[in-house]
PDB file of C-alpha atoms in Angstrom:
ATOM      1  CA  UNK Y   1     -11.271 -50.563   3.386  1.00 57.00           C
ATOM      2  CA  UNK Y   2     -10.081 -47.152   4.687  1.00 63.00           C
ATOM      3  CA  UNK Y   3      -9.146 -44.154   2.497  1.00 68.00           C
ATOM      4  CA  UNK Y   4      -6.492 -41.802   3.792  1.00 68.00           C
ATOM      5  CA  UNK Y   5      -6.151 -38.611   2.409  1.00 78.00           C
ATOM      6  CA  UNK Y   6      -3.485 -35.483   3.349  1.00 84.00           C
ATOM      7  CA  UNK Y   7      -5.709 -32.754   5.286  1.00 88.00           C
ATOM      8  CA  UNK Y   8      -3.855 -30.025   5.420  1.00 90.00           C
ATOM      9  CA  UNK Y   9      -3.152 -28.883   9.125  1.00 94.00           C
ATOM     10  CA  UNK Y  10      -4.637 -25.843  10.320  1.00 95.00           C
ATOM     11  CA  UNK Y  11      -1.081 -24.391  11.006  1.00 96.00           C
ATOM     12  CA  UNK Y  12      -0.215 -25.151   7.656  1.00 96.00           C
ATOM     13  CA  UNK Y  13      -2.921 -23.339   6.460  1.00 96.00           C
ATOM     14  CA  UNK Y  14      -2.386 -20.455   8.307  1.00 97.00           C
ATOM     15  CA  UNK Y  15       0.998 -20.087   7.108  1.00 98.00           C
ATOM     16  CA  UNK Y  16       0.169 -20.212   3.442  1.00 97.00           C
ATOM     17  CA  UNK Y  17      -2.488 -18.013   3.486  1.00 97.00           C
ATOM     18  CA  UNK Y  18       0.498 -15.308   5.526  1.00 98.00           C
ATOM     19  CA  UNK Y  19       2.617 -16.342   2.277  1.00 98.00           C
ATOM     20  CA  UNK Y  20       0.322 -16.016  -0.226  1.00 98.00           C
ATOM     21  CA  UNK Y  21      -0.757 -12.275   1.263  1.00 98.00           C
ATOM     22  CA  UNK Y  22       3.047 -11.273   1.835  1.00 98.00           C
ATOM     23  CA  UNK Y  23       3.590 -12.069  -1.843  1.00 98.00           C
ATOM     24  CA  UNK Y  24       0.258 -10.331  -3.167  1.00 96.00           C
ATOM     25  CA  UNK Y  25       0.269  -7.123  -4.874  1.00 92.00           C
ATOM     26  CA  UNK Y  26      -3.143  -6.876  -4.366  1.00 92.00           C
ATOM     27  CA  UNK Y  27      -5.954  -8.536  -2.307  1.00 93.00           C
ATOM     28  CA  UNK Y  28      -9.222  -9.681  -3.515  1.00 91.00           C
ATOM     29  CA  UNK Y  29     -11.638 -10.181  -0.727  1.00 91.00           C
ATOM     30  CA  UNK Y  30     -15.231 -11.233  -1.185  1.00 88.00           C
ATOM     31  CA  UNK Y  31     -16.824 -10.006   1.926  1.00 86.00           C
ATOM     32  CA  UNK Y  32     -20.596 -11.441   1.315  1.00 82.00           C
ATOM     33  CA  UNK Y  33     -23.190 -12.194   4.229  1.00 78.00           C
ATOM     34  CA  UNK Y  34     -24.488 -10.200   7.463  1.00 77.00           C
ATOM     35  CA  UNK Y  35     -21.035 -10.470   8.685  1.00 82.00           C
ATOM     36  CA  UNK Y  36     -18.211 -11.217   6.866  1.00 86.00           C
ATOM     37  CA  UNK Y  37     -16.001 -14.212   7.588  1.00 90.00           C
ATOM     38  CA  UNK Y  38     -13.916 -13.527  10.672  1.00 93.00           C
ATOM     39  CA  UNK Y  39     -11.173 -14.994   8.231  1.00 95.00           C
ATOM     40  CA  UNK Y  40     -11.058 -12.949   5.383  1.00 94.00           C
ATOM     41  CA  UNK Y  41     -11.823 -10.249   8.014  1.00 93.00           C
ATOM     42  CA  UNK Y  42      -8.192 -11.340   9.765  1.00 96.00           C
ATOM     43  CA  UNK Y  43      -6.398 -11.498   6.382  1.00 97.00           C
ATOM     44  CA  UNK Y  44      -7.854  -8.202   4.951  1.00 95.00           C
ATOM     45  CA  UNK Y  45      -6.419  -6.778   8.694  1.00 96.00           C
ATOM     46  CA  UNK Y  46      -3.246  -8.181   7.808  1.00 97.00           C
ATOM     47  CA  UNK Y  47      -2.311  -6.747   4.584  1.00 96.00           C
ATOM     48  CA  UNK Y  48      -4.071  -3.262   5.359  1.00 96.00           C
ATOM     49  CA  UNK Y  49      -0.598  -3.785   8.079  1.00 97.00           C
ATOM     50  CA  UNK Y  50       1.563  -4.605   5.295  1.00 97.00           C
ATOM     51  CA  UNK Y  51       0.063  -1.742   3.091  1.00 95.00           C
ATOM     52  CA  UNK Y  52      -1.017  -4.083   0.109  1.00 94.00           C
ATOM     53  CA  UNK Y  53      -3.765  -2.654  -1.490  1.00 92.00           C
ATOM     54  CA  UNK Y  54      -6.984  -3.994  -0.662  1.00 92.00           C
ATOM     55  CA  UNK Y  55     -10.104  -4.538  -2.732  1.00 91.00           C
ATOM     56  CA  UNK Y  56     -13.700  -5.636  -1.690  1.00 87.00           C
ATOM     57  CA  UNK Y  57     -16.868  -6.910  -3.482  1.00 82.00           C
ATOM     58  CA  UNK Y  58     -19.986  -7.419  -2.438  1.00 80.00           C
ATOM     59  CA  UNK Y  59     -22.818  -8.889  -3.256  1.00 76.00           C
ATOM     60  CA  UNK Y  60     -25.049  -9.495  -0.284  1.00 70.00           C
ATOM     61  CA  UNK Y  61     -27.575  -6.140   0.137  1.00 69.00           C
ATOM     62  CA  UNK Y  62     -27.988  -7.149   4.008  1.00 70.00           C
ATOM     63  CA  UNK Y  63     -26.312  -3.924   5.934  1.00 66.00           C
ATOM     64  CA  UNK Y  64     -23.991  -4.847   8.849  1.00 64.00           C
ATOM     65  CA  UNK Y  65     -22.291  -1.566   8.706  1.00 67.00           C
ATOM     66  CA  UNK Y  66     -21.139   1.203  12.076  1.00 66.00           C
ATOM     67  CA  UNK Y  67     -22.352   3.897  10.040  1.00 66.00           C
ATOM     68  CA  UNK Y  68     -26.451   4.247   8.596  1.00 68.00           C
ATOM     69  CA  UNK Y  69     -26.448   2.937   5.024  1.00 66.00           C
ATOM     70  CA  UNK Y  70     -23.182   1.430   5.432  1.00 69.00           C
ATOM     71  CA  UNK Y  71     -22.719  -1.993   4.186  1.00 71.00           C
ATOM     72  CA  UNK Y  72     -19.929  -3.795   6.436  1.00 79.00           C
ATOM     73  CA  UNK Y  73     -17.782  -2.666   9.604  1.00 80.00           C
ATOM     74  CA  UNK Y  74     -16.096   0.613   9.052  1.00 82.00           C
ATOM     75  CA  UNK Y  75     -12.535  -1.506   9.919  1.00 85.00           C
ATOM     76  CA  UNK Y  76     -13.107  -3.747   6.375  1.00 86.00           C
ATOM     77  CA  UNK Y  77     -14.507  -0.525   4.995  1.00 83.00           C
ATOM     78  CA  UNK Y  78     -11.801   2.140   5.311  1.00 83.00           C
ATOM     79  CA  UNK Y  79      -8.941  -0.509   5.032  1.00 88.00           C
ATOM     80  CA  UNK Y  80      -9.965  -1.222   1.708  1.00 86.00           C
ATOM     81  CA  UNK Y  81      -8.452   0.746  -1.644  1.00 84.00           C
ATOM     82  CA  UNK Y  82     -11.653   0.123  -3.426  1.00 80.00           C
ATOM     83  CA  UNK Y  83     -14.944  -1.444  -2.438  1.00 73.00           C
ATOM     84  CA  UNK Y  84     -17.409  -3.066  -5.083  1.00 74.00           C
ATOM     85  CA  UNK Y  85     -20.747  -3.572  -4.033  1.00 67.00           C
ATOM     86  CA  UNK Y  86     -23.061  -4.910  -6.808  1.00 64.00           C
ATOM     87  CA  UNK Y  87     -26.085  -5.916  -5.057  1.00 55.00           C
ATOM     88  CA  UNK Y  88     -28.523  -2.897  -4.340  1.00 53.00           C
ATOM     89  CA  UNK Y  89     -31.771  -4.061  -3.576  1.00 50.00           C
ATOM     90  CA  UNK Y  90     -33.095  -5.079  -6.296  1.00 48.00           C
ATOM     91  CA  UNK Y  91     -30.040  -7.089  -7.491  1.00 51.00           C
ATOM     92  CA  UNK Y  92     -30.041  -6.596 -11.081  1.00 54.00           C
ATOM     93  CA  UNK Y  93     -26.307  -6.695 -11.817  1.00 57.00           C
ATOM     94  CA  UNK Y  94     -25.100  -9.887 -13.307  1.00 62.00           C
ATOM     95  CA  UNK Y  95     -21.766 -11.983 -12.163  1.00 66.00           C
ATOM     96  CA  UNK Y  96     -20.440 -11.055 -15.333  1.00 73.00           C
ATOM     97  CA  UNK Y  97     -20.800  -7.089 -14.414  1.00 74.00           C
ATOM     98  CA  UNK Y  98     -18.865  -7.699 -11.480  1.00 74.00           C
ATOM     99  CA  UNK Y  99     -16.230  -8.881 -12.483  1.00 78.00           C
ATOM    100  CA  UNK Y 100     -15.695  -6.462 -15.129  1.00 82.00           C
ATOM    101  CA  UNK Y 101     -15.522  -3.980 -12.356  1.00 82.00           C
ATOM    102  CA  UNK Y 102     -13.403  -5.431 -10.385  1.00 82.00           C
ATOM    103  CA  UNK Y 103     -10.753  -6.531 -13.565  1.00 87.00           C
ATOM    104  CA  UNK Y 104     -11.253  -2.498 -13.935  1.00 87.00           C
ATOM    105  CA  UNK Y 105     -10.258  -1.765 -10.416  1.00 85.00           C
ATOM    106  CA  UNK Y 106      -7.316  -4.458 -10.018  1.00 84.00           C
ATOM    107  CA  UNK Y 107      -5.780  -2.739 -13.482  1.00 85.00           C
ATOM    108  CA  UNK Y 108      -6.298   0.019 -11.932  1.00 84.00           C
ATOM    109  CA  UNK Y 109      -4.691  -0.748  -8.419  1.00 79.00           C
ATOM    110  CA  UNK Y 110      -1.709  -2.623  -9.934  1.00 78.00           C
ATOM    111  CA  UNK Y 111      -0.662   0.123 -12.060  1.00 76.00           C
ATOM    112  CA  UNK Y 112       0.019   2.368  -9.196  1.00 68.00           C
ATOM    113  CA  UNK Y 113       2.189  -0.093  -7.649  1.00 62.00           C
TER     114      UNK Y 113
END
């Protein structure tokens, strides 16, 4: 007995996520680990070109930045409207604290739009 399911292609994914961040007001990108995902790197890229605001959370303490101290590439850094990073070494902020901040930044971003 087989079991066929619809799997999305990857073109079709593509093009939805290009929808979905043409039609954003704002972007909420989790950039976590030593690198971030070369995805949400590509999309963040692409509405920086569109000029939607951009925001960023982190919660991996692991530097990958260009600059000493920084946390991620300068190119996710200074595309970004705000950055969140919640995870100083030692992590003591909860899940719950983050997302208050960033609820506090997107009301914040949206109301300048």
């Amino acid at each position: 007995m087989s079991c066929q399911t619809d799997v999305p292609s990857a073109s079709s994914i593509f093009q939805n996520a290009l929808t979905g961040i043409r039609q954003a007001e704002v972007v909420l990108a989790i950039i976590d680990g030593a690198d971030p995902d070369s995805g949400t790197a590509f999309e963040c890229g692409y509405a920086h070109a569109l000029g939607t605001p951009i925001l960023t959370g982190r919660t991996d303490f692991r530097r990958g930045g260009d600059d000493p101290g920084a946390s991620v590439n300068l190119m996710l850094s200074q595309s970004a409207s705000s950055f969140v990073v919640s995870a100083e070494p030692p992590a003591t902020d909860s899940v719950e604290i983050l997302g208050q901040r960033i609820l506090e930044i997107l009301a914040k971003l949206t109301k300048t739009l």
